[in-house]
mmCIF file of C-alpha atoms in Angstrom:
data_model
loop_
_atom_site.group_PDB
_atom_site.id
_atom_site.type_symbol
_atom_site.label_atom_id
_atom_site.label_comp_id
_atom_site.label_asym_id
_atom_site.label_seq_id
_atom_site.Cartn_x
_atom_site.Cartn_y
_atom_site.Cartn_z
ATOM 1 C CA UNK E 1 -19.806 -29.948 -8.541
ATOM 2 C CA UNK E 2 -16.911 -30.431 -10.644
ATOM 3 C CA UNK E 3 -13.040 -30.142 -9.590
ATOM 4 C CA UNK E 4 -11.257 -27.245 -11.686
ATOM 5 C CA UNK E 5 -9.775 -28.840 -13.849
ATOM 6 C CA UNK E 6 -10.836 -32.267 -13.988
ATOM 7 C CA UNK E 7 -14.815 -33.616 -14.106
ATOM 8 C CA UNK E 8 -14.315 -36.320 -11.724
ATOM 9 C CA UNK E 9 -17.542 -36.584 -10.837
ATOM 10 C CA UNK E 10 -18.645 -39.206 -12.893
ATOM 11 C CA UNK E 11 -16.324 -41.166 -11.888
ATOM 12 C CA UNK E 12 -17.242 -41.071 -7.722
ATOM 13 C CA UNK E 13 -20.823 -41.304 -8.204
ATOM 14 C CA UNK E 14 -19.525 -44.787 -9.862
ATOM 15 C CA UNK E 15 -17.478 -45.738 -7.438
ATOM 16 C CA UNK E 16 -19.970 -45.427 -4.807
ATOM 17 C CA UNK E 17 -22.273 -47.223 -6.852
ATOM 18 C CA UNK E 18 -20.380 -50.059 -7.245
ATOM 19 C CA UNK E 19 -19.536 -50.579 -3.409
ATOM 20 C CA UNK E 20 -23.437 -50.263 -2.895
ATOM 21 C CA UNK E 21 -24.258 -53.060 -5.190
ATOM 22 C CA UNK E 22 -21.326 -55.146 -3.662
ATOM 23 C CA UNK E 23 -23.706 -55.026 -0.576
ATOM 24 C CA UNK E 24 -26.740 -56.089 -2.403
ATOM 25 C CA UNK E 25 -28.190 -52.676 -3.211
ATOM 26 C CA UNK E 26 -29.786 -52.053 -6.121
ATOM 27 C CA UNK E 27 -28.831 -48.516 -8.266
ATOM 28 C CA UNK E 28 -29.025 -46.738 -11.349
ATOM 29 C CA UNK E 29 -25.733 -45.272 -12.135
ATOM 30 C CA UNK E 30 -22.625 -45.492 -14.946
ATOM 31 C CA UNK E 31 -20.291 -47.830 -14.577
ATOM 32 C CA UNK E 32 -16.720 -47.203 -13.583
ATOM 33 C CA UNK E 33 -15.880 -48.543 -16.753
ATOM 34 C CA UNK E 34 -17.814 -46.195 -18.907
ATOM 35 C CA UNK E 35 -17.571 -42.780 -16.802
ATOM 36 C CA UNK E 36 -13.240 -43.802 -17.041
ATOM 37 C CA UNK E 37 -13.978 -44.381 -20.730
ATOM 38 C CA UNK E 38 -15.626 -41.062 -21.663
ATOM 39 C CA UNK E 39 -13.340 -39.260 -18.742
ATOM 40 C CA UNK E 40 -9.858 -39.922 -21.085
ATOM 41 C CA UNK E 41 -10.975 -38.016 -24.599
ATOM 42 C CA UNK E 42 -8.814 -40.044 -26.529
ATOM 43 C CA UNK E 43 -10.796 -43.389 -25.468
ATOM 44 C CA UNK E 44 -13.535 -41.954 -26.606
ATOM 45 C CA UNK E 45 -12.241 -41.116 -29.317
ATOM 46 C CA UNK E 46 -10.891 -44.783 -29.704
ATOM 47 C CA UNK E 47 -14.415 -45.697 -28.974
ATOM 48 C CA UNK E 48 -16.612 -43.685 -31.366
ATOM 49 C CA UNK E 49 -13.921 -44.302 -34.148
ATOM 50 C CA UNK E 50 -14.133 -47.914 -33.902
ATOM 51 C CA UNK E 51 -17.815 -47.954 -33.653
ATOM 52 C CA UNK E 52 -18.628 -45.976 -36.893
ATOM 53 C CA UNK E 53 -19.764 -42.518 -34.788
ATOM 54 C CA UNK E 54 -18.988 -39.102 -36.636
ATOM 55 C CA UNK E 55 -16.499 -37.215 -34.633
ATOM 56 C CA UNK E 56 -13.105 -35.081 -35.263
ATOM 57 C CA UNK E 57 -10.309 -36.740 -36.594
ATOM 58 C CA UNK E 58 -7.021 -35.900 -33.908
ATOM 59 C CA UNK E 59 -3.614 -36.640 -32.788
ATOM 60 C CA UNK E 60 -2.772 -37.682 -29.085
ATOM 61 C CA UNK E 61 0.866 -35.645 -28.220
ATOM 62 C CA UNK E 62 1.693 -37.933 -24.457
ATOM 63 C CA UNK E 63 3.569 -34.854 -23.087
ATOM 64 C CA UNK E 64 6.256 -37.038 -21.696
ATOM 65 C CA UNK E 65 7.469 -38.405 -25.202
ATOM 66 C CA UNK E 66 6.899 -35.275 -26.513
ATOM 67 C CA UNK E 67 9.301 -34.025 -24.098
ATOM 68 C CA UNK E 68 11.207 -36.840 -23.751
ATOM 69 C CA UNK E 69 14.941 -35.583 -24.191
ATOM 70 C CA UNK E 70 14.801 -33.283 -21.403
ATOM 71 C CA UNK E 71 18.225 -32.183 -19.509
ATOM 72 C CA UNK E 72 19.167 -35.983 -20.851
ATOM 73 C CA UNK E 73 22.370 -34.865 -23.266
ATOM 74 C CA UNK E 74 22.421 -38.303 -24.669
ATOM 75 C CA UNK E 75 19.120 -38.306 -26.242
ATOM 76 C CA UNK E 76 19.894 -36.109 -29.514
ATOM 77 C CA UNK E 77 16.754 -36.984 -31.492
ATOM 78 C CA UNK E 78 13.529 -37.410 -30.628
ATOM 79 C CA UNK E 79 11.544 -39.929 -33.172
ATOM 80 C CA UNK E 80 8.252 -39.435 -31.630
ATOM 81 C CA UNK E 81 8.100 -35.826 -31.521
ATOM 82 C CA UNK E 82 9.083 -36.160 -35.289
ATOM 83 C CA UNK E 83 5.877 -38.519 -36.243
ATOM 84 C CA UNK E 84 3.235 -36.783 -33.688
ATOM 85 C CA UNK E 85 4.034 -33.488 -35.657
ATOM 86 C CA UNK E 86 4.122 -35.332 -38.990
ATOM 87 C CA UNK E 87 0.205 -36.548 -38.137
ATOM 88 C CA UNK E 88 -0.582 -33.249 -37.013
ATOM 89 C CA UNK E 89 0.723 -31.865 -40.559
ATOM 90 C CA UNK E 90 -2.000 -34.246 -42.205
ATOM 91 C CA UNK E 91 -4.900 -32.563 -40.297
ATOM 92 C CA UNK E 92 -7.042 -29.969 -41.807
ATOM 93 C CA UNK E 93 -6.712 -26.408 -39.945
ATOM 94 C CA UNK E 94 -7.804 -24.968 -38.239
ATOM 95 C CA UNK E 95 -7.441 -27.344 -35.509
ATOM 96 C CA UNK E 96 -8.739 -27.440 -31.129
ATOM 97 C CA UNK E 97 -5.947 -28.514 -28.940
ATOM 98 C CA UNK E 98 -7.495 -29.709 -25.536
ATOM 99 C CA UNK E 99 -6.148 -31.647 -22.470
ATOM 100 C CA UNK E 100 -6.986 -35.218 -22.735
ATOM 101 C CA UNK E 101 -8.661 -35.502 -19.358
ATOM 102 C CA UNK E 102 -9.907 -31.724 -18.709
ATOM 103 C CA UNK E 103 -12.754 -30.266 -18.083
ATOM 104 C CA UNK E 104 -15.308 -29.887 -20.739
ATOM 105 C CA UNK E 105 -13.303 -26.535 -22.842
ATOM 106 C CA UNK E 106 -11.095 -25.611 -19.710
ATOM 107 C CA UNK E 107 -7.776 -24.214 -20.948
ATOM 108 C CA UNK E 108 -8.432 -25.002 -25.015
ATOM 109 C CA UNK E 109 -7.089 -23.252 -27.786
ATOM 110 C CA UNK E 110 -7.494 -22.822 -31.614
ATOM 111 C CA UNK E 111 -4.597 -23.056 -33.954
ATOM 112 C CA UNK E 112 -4.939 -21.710 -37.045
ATOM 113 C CA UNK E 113 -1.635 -23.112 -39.002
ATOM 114 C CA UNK E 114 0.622 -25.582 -38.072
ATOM 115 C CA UNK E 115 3.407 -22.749 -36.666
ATOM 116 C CA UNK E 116 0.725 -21.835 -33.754
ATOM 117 C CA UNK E 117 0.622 -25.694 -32.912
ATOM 118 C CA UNK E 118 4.218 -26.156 -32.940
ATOM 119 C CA UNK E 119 4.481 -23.010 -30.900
ATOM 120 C CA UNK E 120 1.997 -23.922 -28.286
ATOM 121 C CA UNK E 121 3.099 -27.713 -28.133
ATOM 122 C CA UNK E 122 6.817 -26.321 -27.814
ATOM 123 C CA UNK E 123 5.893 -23.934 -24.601
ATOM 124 C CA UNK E 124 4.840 -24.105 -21.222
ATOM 125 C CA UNK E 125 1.455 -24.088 -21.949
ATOM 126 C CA UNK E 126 2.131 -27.710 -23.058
ATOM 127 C CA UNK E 127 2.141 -29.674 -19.640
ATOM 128 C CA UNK E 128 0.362 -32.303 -19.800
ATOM 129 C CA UNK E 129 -1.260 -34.827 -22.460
ATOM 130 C CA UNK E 130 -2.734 -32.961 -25.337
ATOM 131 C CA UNK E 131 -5.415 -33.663 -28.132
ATOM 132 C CA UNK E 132 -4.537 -31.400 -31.298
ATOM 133 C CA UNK E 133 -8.035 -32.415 -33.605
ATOM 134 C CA UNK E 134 -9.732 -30.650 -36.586
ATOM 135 C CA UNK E 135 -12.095 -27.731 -35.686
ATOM 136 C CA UNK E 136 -15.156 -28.738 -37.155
ATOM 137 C CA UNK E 137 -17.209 -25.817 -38.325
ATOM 138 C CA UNK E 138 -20.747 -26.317 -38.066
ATOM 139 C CA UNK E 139 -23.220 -25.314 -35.267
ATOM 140 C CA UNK E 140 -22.923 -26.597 -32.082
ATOM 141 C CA UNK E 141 -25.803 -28.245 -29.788
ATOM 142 C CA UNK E 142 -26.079 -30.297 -26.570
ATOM 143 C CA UNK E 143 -28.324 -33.188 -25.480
ATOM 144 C CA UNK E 144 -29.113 -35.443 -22.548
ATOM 145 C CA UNK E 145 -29.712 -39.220 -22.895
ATOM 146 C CA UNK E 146 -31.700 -40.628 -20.076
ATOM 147 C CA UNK E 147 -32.164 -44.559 -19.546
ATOM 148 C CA UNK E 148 -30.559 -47.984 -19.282
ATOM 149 C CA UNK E 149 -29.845 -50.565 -21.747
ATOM 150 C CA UNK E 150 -32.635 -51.438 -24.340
ATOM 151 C CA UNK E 151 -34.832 -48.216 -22.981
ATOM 152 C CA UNK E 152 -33.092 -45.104 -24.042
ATOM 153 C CA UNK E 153 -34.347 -41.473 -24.782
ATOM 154 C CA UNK E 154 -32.689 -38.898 -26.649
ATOM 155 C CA UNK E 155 -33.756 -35.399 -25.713
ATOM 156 C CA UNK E 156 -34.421 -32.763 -28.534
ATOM 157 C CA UNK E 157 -31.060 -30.570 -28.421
ATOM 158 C CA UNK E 158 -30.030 -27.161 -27.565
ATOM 159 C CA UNK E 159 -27.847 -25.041 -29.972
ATOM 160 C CA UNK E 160 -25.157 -23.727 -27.900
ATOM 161 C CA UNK E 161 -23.580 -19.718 -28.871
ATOM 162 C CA UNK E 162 -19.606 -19.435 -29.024
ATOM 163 C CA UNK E 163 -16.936 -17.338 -28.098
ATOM 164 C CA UNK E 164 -14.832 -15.486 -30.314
ATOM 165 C CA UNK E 165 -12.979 -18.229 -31.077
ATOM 166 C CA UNK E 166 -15.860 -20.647 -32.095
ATOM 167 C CA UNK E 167 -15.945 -23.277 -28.859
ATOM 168 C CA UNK E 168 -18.566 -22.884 -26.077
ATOM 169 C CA UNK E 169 -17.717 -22.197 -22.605
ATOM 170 C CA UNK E 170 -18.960 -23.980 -20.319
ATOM 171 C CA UNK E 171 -19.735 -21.153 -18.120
ATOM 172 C CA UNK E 172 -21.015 -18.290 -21.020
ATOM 173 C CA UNK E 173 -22.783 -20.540 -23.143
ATOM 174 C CA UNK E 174 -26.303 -19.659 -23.874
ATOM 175 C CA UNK E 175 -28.583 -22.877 -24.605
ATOM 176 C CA UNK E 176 -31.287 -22.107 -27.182
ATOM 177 C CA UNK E 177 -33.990 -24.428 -28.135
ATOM 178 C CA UNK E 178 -35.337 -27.216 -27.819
ATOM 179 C CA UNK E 179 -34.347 -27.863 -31.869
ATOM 180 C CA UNK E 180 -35.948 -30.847 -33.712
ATOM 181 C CA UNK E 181 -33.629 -30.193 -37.339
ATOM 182 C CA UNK E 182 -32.139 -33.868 -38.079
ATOM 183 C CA UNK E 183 -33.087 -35.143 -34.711
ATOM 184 C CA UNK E 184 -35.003 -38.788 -35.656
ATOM 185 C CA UNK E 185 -30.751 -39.014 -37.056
ATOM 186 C CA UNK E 186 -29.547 -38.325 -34.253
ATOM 187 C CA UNK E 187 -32.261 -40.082 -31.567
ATOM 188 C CA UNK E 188 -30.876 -43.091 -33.395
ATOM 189 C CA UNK E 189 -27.514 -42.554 -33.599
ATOM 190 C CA UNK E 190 -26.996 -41.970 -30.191
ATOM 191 C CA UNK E 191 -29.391 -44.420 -28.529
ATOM 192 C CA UNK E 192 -26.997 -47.001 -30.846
ATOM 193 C CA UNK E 193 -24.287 -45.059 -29.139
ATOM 194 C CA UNK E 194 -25.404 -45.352 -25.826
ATOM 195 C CA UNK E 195 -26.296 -48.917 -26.332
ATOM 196 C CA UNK E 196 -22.507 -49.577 -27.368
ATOM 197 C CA UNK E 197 -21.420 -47.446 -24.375
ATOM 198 C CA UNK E 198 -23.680 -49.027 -21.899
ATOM 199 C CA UNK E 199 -25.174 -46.296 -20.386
ATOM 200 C CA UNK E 200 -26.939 -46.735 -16.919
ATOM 201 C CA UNK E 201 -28.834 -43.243 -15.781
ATOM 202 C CA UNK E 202 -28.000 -40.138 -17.550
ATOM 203 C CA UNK E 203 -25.664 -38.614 -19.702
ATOM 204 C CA UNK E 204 -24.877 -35.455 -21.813
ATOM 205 C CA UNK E 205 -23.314 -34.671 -24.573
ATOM 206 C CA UNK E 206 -21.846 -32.125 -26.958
ATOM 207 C CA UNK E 207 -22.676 -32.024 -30.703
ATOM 208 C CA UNK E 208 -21.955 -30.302 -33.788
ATOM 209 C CA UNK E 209 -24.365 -30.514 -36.597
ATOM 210 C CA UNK E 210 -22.457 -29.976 -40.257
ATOM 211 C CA UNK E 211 -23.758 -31.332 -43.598
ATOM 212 C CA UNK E 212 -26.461 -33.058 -42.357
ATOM 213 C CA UNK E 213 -24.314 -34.722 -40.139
ATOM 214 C CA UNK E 214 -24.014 -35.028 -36.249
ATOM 215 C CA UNK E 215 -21.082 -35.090 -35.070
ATOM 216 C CA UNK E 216 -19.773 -36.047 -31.036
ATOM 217 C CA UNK E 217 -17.442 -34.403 -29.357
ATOM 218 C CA UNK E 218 -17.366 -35.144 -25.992
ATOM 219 C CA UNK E 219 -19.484 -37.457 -24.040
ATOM 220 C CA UNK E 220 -20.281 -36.408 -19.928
ATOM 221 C CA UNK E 221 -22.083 -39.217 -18.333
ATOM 222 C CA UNK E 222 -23.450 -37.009 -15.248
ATOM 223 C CA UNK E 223 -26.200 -34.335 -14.847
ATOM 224 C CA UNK E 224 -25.232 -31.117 -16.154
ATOM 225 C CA UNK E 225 -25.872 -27.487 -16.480
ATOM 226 C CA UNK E 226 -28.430 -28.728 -19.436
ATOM 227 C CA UNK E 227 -30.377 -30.713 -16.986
ATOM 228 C CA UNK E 228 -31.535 -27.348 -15.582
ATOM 229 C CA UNK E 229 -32.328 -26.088 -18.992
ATOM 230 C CA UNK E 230 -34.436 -28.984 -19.753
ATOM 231 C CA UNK E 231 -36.506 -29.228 -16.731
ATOM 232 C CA UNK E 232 -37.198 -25.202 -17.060
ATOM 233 C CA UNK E 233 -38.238 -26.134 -21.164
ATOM 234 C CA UNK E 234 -40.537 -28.901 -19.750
ATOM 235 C CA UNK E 235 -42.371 -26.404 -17.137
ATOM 236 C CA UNK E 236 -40.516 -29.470 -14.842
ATOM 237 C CA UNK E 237 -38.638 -30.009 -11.899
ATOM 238 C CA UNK E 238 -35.286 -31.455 -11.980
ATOM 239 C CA UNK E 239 -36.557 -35.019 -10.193
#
């Protein structure tokens, strides 16, 4: 099971994998590479912005620039702060701010205006590196993608409820479906996706479906809670 806060679970299974094929053993897992690259949100950002993928435009605030000037008295500006907060003016609101490396919506908050972002980026609640992106308002799903390289499936999604402030938790969510709305689109947008990532096993990952248009949000290259929800749908066990 995860660690509160951080999913590093990805990231062992890899690990392990890797020393096992050092030693001649054949497996079927993620690579450390791609469970560190959808682990740090803003590489996959990076990632599905430089491959053409839908996703929320954002601003990465690295909490120790942001805070840079400290208890230093000769540092009376601070240039970064200045341009992070002149990015985050360009966004449309409302916007999510979420820890770059956290787990799944642990600790996130919507800001409605840009006064509640400077407000929480100026407090304690600020303590680590932050992701301040537009809240995209459509309905949210989930999906698992099962496979290696050149043999991918895309499992029909789940539409996820919300809490009152429009994000699914992890924990409350309700998964309803399977849902096949606009889902040849998005078979082949994310078995491209997964192709680009490399994917070796399983992965999951949250959508939101707006226009016509999917949209990724986060990708978790592990089993997850959904794995269970599948395998009930499919009158299946887990293995």
């Amino acid at each position: 099971f995860w660690t509160a806060r951080y999913d590093w679970l990805p990231v062992k299974d890899a690990l392990v994998a890797q020393e096992l094929r050092k030693n001649g053993i054949k497996t079927i897992c993620n690579s450390v590479q791609t469970t560190m690259l959808c682990f740090d949100k803003w590489e996959t950002h990076n990632f599905l912005e430089k491959n053409n993928f839908h996703h929320a435009r954002g601003v990465l605030v690295k909490h120790d620039l942001y805070f840079c000037a400290g208890n230093q008295k000769d540092v009376i500006e601070n240039v970064y702060k200045e341009s992070i907060l002149a990015q985050i003016k360009e966004l449309i609101f409302p916007v999510v701010i979420k820890d770059n490396v956290g787990l799944s919506s642990y600790g996130m908050a919507v800001a409605n205006t840009f006064g509640e972002v400077t407000n929480y980026l100026n407090s304690k609640k600020n303590n680590s590196d932050r992701i301040v992106e537009e809240y995209i308002d459509g309905q949210q799903f989930g999906t698992e993608i099962y496979g290696c390289k050149g043999n991918y499936s895309v499992l029909p999604p789940f539409k996820f409820s919300v809490n009152q402030y429009g994000i699914t938790s992890p924990k409350l969510s309700t998964k309803f479906g399977p849902f096949y709305e606009n889902y040849e689109l998005l078979e082949s947008e994310l078995q491209k996706m997964a192709s680009e990532l490399e994917l070796e096993g399983c992965a999951q990952v949250d959508l939101v479906l707006k226009d016509g248009k999917w949209y990724v949000i986060e990708i978790n290259p592990r089993l997850s809670g959904m794995t269970l929800t599948y395998s009930a749908a499919m009158n299946m066990s887990v293995y």
